Coordinates of C-alpha atoms in Angstrom, one line a residue:
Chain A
X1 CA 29.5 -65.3 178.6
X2 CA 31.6 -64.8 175.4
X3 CA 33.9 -62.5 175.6
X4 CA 33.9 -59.3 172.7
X5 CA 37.6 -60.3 172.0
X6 CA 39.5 -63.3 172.7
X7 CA 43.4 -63.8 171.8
X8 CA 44.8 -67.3 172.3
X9 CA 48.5 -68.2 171.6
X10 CA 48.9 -65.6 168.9
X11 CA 52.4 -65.6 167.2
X12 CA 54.2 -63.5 164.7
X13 CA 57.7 -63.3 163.2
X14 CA 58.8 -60.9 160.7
X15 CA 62.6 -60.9 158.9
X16 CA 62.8 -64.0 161.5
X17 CA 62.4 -61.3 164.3
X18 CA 59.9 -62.9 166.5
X19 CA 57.6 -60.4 168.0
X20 CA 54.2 -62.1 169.8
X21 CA 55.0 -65.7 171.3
X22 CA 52.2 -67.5 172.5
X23 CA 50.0 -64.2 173.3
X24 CA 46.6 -64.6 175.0
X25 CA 43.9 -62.0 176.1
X26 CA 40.1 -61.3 176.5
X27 CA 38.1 -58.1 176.3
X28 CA 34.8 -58.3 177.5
X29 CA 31.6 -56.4 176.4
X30 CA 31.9 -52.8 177.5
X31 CA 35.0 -53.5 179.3
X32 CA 38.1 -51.2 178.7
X33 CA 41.4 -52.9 178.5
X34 CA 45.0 -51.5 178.5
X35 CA 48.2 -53.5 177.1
X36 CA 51.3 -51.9 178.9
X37 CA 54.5 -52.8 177.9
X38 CA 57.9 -51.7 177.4
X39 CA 58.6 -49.9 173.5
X40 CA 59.0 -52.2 170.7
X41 CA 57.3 -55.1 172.6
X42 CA 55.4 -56.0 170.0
X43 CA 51.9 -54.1 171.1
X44 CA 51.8 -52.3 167.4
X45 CA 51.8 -55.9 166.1
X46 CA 49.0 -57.2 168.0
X47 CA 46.9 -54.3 166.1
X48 CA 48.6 -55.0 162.9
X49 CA 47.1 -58.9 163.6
X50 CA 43.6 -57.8 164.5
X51 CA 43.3 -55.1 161.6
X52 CA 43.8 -57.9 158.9
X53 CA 47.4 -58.8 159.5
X54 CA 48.3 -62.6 158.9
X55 CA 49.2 -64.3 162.4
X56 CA 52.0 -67.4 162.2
X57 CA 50.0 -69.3 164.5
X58 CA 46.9 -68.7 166.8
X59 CA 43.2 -67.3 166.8
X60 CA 41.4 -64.1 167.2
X61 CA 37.8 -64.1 168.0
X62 CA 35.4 -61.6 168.3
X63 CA 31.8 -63.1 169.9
X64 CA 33.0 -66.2 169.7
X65 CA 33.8 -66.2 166.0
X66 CA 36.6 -65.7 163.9
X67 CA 37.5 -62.3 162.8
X68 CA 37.8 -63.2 158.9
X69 CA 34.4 -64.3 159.3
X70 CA 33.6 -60.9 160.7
X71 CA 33.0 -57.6 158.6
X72 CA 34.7 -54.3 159.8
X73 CA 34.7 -55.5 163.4
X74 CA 37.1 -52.8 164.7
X75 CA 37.2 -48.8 164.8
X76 CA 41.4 -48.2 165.1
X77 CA 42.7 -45.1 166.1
X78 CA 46.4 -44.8 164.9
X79 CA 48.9 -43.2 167.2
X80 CA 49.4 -39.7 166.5
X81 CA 46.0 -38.4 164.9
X82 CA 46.2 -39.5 161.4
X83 CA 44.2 -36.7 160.3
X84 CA 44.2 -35.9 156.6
X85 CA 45.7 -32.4 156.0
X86 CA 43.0 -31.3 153.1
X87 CA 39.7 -32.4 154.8
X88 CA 38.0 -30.5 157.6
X89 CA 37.4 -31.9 161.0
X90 CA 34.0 -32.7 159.8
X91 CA 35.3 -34.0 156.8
X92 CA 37.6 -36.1 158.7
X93 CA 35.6 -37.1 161.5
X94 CA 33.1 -38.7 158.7
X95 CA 35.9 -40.7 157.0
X96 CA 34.4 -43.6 157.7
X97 CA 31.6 -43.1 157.5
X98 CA 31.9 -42.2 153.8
X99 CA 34.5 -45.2 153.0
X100 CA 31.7 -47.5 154.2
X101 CA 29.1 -46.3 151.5
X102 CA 27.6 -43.4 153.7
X103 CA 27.0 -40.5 151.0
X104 CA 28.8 -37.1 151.9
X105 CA 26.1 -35.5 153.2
X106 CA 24.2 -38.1 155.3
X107 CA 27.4 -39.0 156.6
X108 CA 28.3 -35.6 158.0
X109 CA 24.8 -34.6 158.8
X110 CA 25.5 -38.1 161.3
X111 CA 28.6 -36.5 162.8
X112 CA 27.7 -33.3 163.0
X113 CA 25.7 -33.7 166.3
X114 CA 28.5 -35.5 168.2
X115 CA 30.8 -32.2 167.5
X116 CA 30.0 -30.5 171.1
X117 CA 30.2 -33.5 173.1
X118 CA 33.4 -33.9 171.8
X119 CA 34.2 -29.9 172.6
X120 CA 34.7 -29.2 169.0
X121 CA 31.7 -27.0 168.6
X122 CA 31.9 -24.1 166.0
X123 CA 35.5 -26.1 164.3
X124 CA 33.5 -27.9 162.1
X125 CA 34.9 -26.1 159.3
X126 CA 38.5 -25.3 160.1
X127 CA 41.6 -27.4 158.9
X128 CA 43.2 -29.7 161.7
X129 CA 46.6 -27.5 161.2
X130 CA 44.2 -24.7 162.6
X131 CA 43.6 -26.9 165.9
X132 CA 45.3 -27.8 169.0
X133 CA 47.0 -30.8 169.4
X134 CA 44.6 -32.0 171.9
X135 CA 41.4 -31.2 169.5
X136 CA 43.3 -33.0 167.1
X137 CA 42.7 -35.9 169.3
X138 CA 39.5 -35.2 170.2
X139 CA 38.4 -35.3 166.3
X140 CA 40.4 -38.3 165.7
X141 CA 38.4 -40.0 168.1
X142 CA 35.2 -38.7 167.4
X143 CA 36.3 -40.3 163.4
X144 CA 36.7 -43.6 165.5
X145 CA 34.2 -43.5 167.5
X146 CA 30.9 -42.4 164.5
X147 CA 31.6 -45.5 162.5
X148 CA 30.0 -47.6 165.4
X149 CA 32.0 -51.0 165.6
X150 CA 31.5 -53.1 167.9
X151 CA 35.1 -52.6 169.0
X152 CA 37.8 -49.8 169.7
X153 CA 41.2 -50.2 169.2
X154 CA 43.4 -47.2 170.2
X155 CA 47.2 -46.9 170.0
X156 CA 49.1 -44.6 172.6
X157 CA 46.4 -42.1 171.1
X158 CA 47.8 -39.2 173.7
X159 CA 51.6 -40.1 173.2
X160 CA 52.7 -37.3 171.3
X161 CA 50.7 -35.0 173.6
X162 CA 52.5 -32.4 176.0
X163 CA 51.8 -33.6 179.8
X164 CA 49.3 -31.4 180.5
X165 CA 47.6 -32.0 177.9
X166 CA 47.1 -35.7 178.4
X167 CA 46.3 -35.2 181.6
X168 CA 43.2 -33.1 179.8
X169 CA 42.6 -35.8 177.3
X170 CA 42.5 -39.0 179.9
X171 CA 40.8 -37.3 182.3
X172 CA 37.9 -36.6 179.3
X173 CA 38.7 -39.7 177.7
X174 CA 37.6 -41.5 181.7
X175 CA 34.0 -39.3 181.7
X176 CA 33.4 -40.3 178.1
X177 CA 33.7 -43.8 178.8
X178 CA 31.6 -43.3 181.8
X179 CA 28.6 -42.4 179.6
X180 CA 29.2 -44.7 176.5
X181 CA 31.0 -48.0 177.4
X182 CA 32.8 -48.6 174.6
X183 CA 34.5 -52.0 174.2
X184 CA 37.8 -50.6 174.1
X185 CA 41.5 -51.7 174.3
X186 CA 44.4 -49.4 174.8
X187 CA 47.8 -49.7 174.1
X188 CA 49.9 -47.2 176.2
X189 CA 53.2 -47.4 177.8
X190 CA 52.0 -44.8 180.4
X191 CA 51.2 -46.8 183.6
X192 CA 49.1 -44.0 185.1
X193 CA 46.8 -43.6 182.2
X194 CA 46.7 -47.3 182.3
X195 CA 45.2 -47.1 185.8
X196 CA 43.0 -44.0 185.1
X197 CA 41.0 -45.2 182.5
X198 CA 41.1 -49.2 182.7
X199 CA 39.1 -51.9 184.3
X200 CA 41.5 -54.8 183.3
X201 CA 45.8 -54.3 182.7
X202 CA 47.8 -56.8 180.5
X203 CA 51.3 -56.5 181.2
X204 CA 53.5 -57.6 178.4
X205 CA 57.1 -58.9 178.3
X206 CA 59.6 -57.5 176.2
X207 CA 59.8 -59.2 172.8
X208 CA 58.7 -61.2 171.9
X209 CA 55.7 -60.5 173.6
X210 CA 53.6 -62.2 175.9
X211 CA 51.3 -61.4 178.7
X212 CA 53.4 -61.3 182.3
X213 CA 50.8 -60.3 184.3
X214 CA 46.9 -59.3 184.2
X215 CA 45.7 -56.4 186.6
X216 CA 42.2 -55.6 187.7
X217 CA 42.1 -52.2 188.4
X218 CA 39.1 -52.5 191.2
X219 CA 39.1 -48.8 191.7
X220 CA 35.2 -47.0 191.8
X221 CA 34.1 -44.8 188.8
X222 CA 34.0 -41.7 187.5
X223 CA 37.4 -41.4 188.3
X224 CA 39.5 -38.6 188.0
X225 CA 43.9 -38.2 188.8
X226 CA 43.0 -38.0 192.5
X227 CA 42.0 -41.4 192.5
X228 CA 45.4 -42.1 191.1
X229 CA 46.5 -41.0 194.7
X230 CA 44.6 -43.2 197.2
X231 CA 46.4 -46.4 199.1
X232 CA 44.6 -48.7 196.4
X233 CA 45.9 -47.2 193.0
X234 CA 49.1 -46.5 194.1
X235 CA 49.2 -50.4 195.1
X236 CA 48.6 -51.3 191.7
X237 CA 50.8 -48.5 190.2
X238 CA 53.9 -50.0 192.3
X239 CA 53.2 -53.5 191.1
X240 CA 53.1 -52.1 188.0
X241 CA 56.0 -50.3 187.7
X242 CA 57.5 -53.5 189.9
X243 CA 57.2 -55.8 187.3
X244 CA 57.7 -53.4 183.9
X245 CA 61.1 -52.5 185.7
X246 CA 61.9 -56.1 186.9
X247 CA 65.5 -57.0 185.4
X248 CA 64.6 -60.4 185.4
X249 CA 62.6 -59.7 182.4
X250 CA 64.8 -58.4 180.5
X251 CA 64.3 -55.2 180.3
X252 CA 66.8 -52.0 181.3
X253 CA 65.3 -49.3 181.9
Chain B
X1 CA 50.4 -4.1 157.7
X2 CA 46.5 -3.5 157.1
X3 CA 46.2 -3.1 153.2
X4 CA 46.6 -6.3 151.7
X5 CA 47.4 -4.6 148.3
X6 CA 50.1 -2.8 150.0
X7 CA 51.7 -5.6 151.8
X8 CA 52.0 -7.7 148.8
X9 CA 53.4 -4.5 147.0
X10 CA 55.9 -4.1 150.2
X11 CA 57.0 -8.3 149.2
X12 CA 57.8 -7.8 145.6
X13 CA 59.7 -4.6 146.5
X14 CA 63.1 -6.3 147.0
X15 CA 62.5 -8.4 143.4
X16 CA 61.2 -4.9 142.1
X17 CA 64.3 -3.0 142.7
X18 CA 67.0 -5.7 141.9
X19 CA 65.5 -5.3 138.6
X20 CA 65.1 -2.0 137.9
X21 CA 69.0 -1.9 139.2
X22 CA 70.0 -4.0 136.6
X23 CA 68.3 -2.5 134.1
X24 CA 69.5 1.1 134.8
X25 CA 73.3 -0.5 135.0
X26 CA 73.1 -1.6 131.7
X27 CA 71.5 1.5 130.1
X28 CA 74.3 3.4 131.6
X29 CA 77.1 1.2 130.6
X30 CA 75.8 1.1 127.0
X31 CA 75.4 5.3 127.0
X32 CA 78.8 5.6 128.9
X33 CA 80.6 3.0 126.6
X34 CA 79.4 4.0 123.3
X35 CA 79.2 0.4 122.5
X36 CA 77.0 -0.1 118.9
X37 CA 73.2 -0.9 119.4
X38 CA 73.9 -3.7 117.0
X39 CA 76.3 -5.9 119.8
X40 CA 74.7 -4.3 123.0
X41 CA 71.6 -2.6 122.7
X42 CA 70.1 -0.4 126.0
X43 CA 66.6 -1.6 127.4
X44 CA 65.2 1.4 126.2
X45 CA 66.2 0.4 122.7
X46 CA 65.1 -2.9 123.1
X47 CA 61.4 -1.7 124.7
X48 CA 61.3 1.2 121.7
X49 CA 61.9 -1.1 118.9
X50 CA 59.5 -4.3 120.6
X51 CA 56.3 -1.3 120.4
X52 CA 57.6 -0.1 116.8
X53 CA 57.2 -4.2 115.7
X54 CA 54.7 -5.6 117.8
X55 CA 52.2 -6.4 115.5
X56 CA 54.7 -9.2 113.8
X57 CA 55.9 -9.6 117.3
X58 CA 52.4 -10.6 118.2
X59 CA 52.0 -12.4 115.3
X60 CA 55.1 -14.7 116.2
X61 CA 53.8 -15.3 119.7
X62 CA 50.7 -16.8 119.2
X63 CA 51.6 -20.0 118.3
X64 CA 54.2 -20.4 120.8
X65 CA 51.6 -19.6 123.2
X66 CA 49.3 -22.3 121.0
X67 CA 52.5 -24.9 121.1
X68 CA 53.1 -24.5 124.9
X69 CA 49.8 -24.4 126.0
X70 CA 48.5 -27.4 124.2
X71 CA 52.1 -29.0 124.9
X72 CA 52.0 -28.5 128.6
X73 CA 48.5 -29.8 129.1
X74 CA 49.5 -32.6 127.4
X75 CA 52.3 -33.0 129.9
X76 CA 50.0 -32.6 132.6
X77 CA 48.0 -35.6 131.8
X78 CA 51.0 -37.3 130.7
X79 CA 52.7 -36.9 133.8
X80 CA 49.7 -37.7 136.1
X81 CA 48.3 -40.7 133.7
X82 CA 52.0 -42.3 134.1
X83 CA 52.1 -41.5 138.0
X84 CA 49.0 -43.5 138.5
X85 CA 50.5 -46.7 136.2
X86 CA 53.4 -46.5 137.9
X87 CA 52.2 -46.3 141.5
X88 CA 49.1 -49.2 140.9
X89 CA 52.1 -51.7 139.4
X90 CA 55.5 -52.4 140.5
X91 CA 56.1 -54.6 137.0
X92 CA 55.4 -51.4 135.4
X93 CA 57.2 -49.1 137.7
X94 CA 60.5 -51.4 137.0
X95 CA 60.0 -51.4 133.2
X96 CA 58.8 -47.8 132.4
X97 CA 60.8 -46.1 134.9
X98 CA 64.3 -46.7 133.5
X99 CA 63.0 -45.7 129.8
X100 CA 61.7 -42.8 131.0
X101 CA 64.8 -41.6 132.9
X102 CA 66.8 -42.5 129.7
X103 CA 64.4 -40.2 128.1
X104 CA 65.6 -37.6 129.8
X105 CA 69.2 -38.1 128.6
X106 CA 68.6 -37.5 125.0
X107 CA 69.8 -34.1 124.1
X108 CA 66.8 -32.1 122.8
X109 CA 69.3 -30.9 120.2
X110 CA 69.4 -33.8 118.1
X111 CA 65.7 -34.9 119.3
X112 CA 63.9 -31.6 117.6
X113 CA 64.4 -31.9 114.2
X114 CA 64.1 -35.6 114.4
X115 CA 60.9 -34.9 115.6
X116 CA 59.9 -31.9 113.3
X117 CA 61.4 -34.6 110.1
X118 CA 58.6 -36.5 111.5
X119 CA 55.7 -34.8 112.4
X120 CA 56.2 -31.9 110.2
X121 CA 56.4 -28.1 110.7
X122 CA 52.6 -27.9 112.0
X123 CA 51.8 -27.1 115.8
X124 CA 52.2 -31.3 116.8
X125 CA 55.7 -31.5 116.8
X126 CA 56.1 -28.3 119.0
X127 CA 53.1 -30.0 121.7
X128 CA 55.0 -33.5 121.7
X129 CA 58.6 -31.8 122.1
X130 CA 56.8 -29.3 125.1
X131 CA 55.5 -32.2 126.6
X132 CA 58.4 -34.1 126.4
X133 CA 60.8 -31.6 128.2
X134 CA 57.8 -30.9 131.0
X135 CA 56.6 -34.0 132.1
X136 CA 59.5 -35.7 133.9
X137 CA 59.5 -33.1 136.6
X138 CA 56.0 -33.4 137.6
X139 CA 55.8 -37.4 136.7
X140 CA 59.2 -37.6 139.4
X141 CA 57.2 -35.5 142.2
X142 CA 53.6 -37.3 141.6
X143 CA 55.7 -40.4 142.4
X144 CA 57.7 -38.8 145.3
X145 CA 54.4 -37.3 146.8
X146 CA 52.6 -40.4 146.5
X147 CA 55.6 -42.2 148.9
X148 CA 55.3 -39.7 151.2
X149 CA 51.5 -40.5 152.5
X150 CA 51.8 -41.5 155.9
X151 CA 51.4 -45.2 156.5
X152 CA 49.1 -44.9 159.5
X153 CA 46.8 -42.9 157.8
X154 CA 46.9 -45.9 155.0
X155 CA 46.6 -48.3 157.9
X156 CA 43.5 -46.6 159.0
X157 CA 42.1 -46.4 155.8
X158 CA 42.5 -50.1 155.1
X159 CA 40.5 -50.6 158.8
X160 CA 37.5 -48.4 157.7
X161 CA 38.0 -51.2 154.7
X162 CA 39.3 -49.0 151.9
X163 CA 40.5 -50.4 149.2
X164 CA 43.5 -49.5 146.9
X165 CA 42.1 -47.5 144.6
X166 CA 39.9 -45.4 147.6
X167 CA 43.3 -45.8 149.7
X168 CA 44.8 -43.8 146.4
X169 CA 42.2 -41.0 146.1
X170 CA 42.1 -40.4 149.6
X171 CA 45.3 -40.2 150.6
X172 CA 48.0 -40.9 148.3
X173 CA 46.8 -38.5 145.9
X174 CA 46.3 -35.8 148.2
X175 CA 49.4 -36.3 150.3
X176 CA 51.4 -36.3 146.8
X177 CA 49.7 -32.4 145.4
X178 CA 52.5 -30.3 147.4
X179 CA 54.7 -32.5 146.2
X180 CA 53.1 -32.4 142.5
X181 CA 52.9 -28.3 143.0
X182 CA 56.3 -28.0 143.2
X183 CA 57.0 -30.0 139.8
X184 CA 54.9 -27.8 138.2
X185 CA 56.8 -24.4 139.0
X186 CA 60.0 -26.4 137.6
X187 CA 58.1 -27.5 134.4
X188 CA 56.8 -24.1 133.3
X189 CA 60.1 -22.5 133.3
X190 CA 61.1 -25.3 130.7
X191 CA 57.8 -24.8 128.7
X192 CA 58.2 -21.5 126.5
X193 CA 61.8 -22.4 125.7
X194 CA 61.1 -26.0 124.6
X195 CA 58.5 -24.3 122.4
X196 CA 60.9 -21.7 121.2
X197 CA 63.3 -24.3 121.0
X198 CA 61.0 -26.6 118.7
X199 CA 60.2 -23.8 116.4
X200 CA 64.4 -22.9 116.3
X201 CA 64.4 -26.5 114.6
X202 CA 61.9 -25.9 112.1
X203 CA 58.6 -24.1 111.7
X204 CA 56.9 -21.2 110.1
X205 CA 55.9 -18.8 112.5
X206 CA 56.8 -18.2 116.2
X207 CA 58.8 -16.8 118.2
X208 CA 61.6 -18.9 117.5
X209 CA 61.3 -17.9 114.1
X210 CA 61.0 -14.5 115.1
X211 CA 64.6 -14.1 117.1
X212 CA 66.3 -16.6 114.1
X213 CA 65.3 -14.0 111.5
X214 CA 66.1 -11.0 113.9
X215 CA 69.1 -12.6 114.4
X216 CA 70.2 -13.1 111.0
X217 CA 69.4 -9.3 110.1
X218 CA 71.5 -8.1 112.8
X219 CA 69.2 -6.9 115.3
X220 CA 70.1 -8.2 118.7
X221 CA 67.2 -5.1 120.0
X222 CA 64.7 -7.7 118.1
X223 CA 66.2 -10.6 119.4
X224 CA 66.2 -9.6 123.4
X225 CA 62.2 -8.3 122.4
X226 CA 61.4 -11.5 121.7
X227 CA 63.2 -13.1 125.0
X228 CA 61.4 -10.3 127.1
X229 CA 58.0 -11.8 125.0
X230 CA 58.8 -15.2 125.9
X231 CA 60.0 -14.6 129.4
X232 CA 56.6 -12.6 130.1
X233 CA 55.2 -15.7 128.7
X234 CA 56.7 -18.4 131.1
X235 CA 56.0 -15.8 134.2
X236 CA 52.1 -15.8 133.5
X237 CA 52.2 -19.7 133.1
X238 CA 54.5 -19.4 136.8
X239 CA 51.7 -17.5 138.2
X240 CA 49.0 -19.5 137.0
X241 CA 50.6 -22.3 138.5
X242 CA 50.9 -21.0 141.9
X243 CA 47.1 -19.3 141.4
X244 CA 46.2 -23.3 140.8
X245 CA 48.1 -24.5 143.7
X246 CA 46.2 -21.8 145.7
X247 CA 42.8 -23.7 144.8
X248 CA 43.8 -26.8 145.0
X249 CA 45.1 -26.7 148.1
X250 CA 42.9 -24.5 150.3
X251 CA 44.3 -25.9 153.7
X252 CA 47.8 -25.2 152.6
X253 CA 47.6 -21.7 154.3
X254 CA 47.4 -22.8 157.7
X255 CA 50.4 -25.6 157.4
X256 CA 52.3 -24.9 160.2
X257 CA 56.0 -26.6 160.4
X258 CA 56.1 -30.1 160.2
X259 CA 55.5 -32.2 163.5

C-alpha cells in the first residue's frame, strides 16, 4: 500500500550549513509517527521542506504523488501555540477554516461542536491570554485539527509546557488519537512522549540529519504513563536513550 | 476597591495633587514676591482674565482645533498608507525611508513659512505642517509593529495557504496596533503645537495668533490662557487616543507579561 507520506534522500543546506543529508521516512495512513532527535538536528527543517520549503535534492510524496502537485496537504501546528492575541479561541480555532474560503460564521458554527471534546467548553469567547497554557494547546490543536487535511504535522507542540502539564496533554493527546486516527507526525525531543503516543520512532543524527534508527513501538492501546513502566517500554526507552546518547554520534550530552 | 469611579479617582490622585502643588507654589511666590502681573502673573490671574476674554479666546481656538484635527487625520492615513508601501516592497522601503527620515531633520522653523508662502494663510498649510510633524512617529511604530509578528504564526498562516496580503491583515497588522498605539500618544502631544506653531508663522486667527498679539500687548496672563487652551486641547486628543486604543484592542486587558 502507498504510504500517506514518503521522504526519500531529502537534503537541505542553508548559508552552506547543511542540515538534512540523505533523509528518508514513511508515515502510513492513520499511523502516528515521532522524529526524535537531539536540538538543532535539523527536525524544524524537515517541516520547513514539507510546508512549501525548497529541498536541494530529494522527493516528498504524499499518496504516492508529489506534494506541489498536492493542494493544502498538511494541518502544521507550530511549536508554542501560535495563537493570535486579538481573536478568541473560537476565532482562532476557525483560522483556517476562514483562510480557506469558509465564511465567518459557517466556519465557526463548524468548530463550535468540537469545543467540549477538546475541554474548552464555555471559553469560546474568552482571549487565549485568559487561558491556561495547556488550553492554549488544546485550542491550537483543535485550529489544526478543524481544517481536515489529510495530514498533521506537529512541532514539540507541549515543549514549552510545565511537566505536569504535559503529562496532562500526552496523556489526552494518546485517547484522542485513540478515537480519531489521525495521520500524524511528531517532532519532540522528549523520548517518553515519543513512546506514549507513537506507533513508529525515527531517530535522527545530529546535523546534518539523517535517520539512525527506526523504532516500532509494539506496545497495546489506549495507553496511558503506566505503560511507560512495563519490561517492554522501558526496552525501547533504553535503546532510545542508548543511541540519542551514543558519543559515537556525535553528540555530548 | 469596589467603586470603579472611586478607584480611578484614587489613580489620578497622585497626578492631581502634584498639580494642585505646583499651582499653589507659584501663587504664593508671586503674592509673597510682589513680582508685577505683567512678568509673572498668579494662576488665579491667569484663570480670571481667560473667563473675562473667552469669547475671543474661543474664537482663536477653533481653527486650531479645525487645523489639528484635519491635520492629524491626515497623518493618520499618511502614516498608515506609507506603512503598508513600505512593508509590501523592499525597493520602496530603501528609497522612501531615507527621505523620510531626512524629513524629519528639517527644522520646522524655516519649513512654516516656506509652507504658509506657499499654500497661503488658509487652514491647508496648518493640516500639511500638522501632518508633517505627526506622522513619523506612528509611520516608525506601524513599521516596528509589523516586524514584530511572530514568524510561526506567519509560518502557519502560509500552511492554511494565506497569502501576503491575508498574511498582512491577519497578523502583521494586528501584531503591529500596540505598537501603532504607542506612536499615537507621542504624535498628539506634537499636534496642537505644530498647529499653534503653523499659525505663529502666519495666519489670521488661532491661537497662535491669539498668544503673538497677547504677547505683543504685554499680557503674559493672556499668553499662559492660551497655553492652558491649547494644553487642554492636546489632553482631550491624549484621551481620545487611549479611549481608541481601548476599542481597538479589546483583548489588550487580559495581556499578561510576555512569555
Amino acid at each position: 500500500m502507498t504510504p500517506r507520506l514518503s521522504v526519500s534522500d531529502l537534503a537541505k543546506a542553508y548559508d552552506g550549513l547543511q542540515v538534512l543529508d540523505g533523509l528518508d521516512l514513511e508515515v502510513g495512513k492513520g499511523e502516528f509517527v515521532s522524529l526524535l532527535g537531539p536540538s538543532g538536528a535539523g527536525k524544524s527543517t524537515l517541516f520547513r521542506l514539507l510546508t512549501g520549503g525548497r529541498p536541494d535534492r530529494g522527493t516528498i510524496r504524499l499518496d504516492g504523488a508529489p506534494i506541489a502537485e498536492q493542494t493544502a496537504p498538511f494541518a502544521f501546528m507550530p511549536q508554542r501555540d501560535a495563537l493570535m492575541d486579538w481573536r478568541t479561541i473560537i476565532g482562532n480555532a476557525s483560522l483556517g477554516l476562514e483562510i480557506a474560503g469558509v465564511p465567518r460564521h459557517e466556519a465557526r458554527a463548524r468548530v463550535a461542536p468540537l469545543f467540549a471534546e477538546f475541554g474548552l467548553s464555555g471559553f469560546q469567547h474568552h482571549y487565549p491570554a485568559q487561558l491556561s497554557g495547556g488550553m492554549r494547546q488544546r485550542a491550537a490543536l483543535l485550529r489544526t485539527i478543524v481544517m481536515d487535511r489529510p495530514m498533521l504535522l506537529l512541532d514539540e507542540p507541549f515543549g514549552a509546557l510545565d511537566a505536569l502539564t504535559r503529562a496532562g496533554m500526552q496523556r489526552w493527546l494518546a485517547a484522542m488519537w485513540q478515537r480519531h486516527r489521525w495521520t500524524a507526525l511528531l517532532i519532540t525531543h522528549d523520548v517518553r512522549e515519543a513512546i506514549l503516543l507513537s506507533d513508529r520512532i525515527y531517530l535522527l543524527s545530529p546535523r546534518p540529519a539523517r535517520v539512525v534508527a527506526e523504532i516500532h513501538v509494539p506496545l497495546p492501546r489506549p495507553r496511558s504513563q503506566a505503560d511507560l513502566a512495563t519490561p517492554e517500554a522501558l526496552r525501547i526507552e533504553a535503546r532510545l536513550l542508548d543511541t540519542l546518547l551514543d558519543p559515537s554520534q556525535g553528540q555530548i550530552p | 476597591m469596589v467603586n470603579p469611579m472611586l478607584e480611578r479617582l484614587w489613580r489620578i490622585a497622585p497626578a492631581l495633587s502634584a498639580i494642585t502643588i505646583l499651582l499653589l507654589l507659584w501663587e504664593s511666590y508671586v503674592a509673597l514676591s510682589g513680582i508685577a502681573p505683567t512678568t509673572l502673573p498668579a494662576p488665579s490671574r491667569i484663570w480670571a482674565q481667560g473667563v473675562l476674554n473667552w469669547p475671543s479666546l474661543a474664537q482663536n481656538t477653533w481653527p486650531t482645533v479645525q487645523a489639528t484635527v484635519l491635520g492629524f487625520m491626515l497623518s493618520l492615513c499618511v502614516a498608515f498608507v506609507l506603512s503598508v508601501v513600505i512593508d509590501f516592497s523592499p525597493a520602496l522601503r530603501r528609497a522612501l525611508l531615507p527621505v523620510l527620515v531626512i524629513s524629519q531633520t528639517l527644522p520646522l522653523i524655516a519649513i512654516a513659512p516656506l509652507v504658509i508662502l506657499w499654500f497661503g494663510f488658509g487652514l491647508a498649510p496648518k493640516i500639511l505642517l500638522v501632518a508633517f510633524v505627526t506622522f513619523f512617529p506612528m509611520l516608525v511604530a506601524w513599521l516596528k509593529g509589523y516586524e514584530a509578528t511572530e514568524p510561526d504564526l506567519e509560518w502557519l498562516l502560509g500552511t492554511m495557504g494565506a497569502g501576503r496580503a491575508a498574511i498582512f491583515r491577519q497578523a502583521r497588522l494586528p501584531s503591529a496596533l500596540p505598537y501603532f498605539f504607542a506612536g499615537l500618544r507621542i504624535s498628539t502631544t506634537y499636534a496642537v503645537v505644530a498647529a499653534i506653531f503653523a499659525e505663529y508663522a502666519g495666519a489670521a486667527r488661532g491661537l497662535g495668533i491669539y498668544i503673538l498679539s497677547a504677547k505683543n500687548n504685554f499680557r503674559p496672563d493672556l499668553v499662559l490662557a492660551a497655553v492652558g487652551v491649547s494644553a487642554v486641547l492636546t489632553l482631550c486628543l491624549f484621551g481620545l487616543a487611549i479611549l481608541a486604543e481601548r476599542i481597538a484592542m479589546p483583548w489588550a486587558r487580559f495581556r499578561e507579561p510576555r512569555r
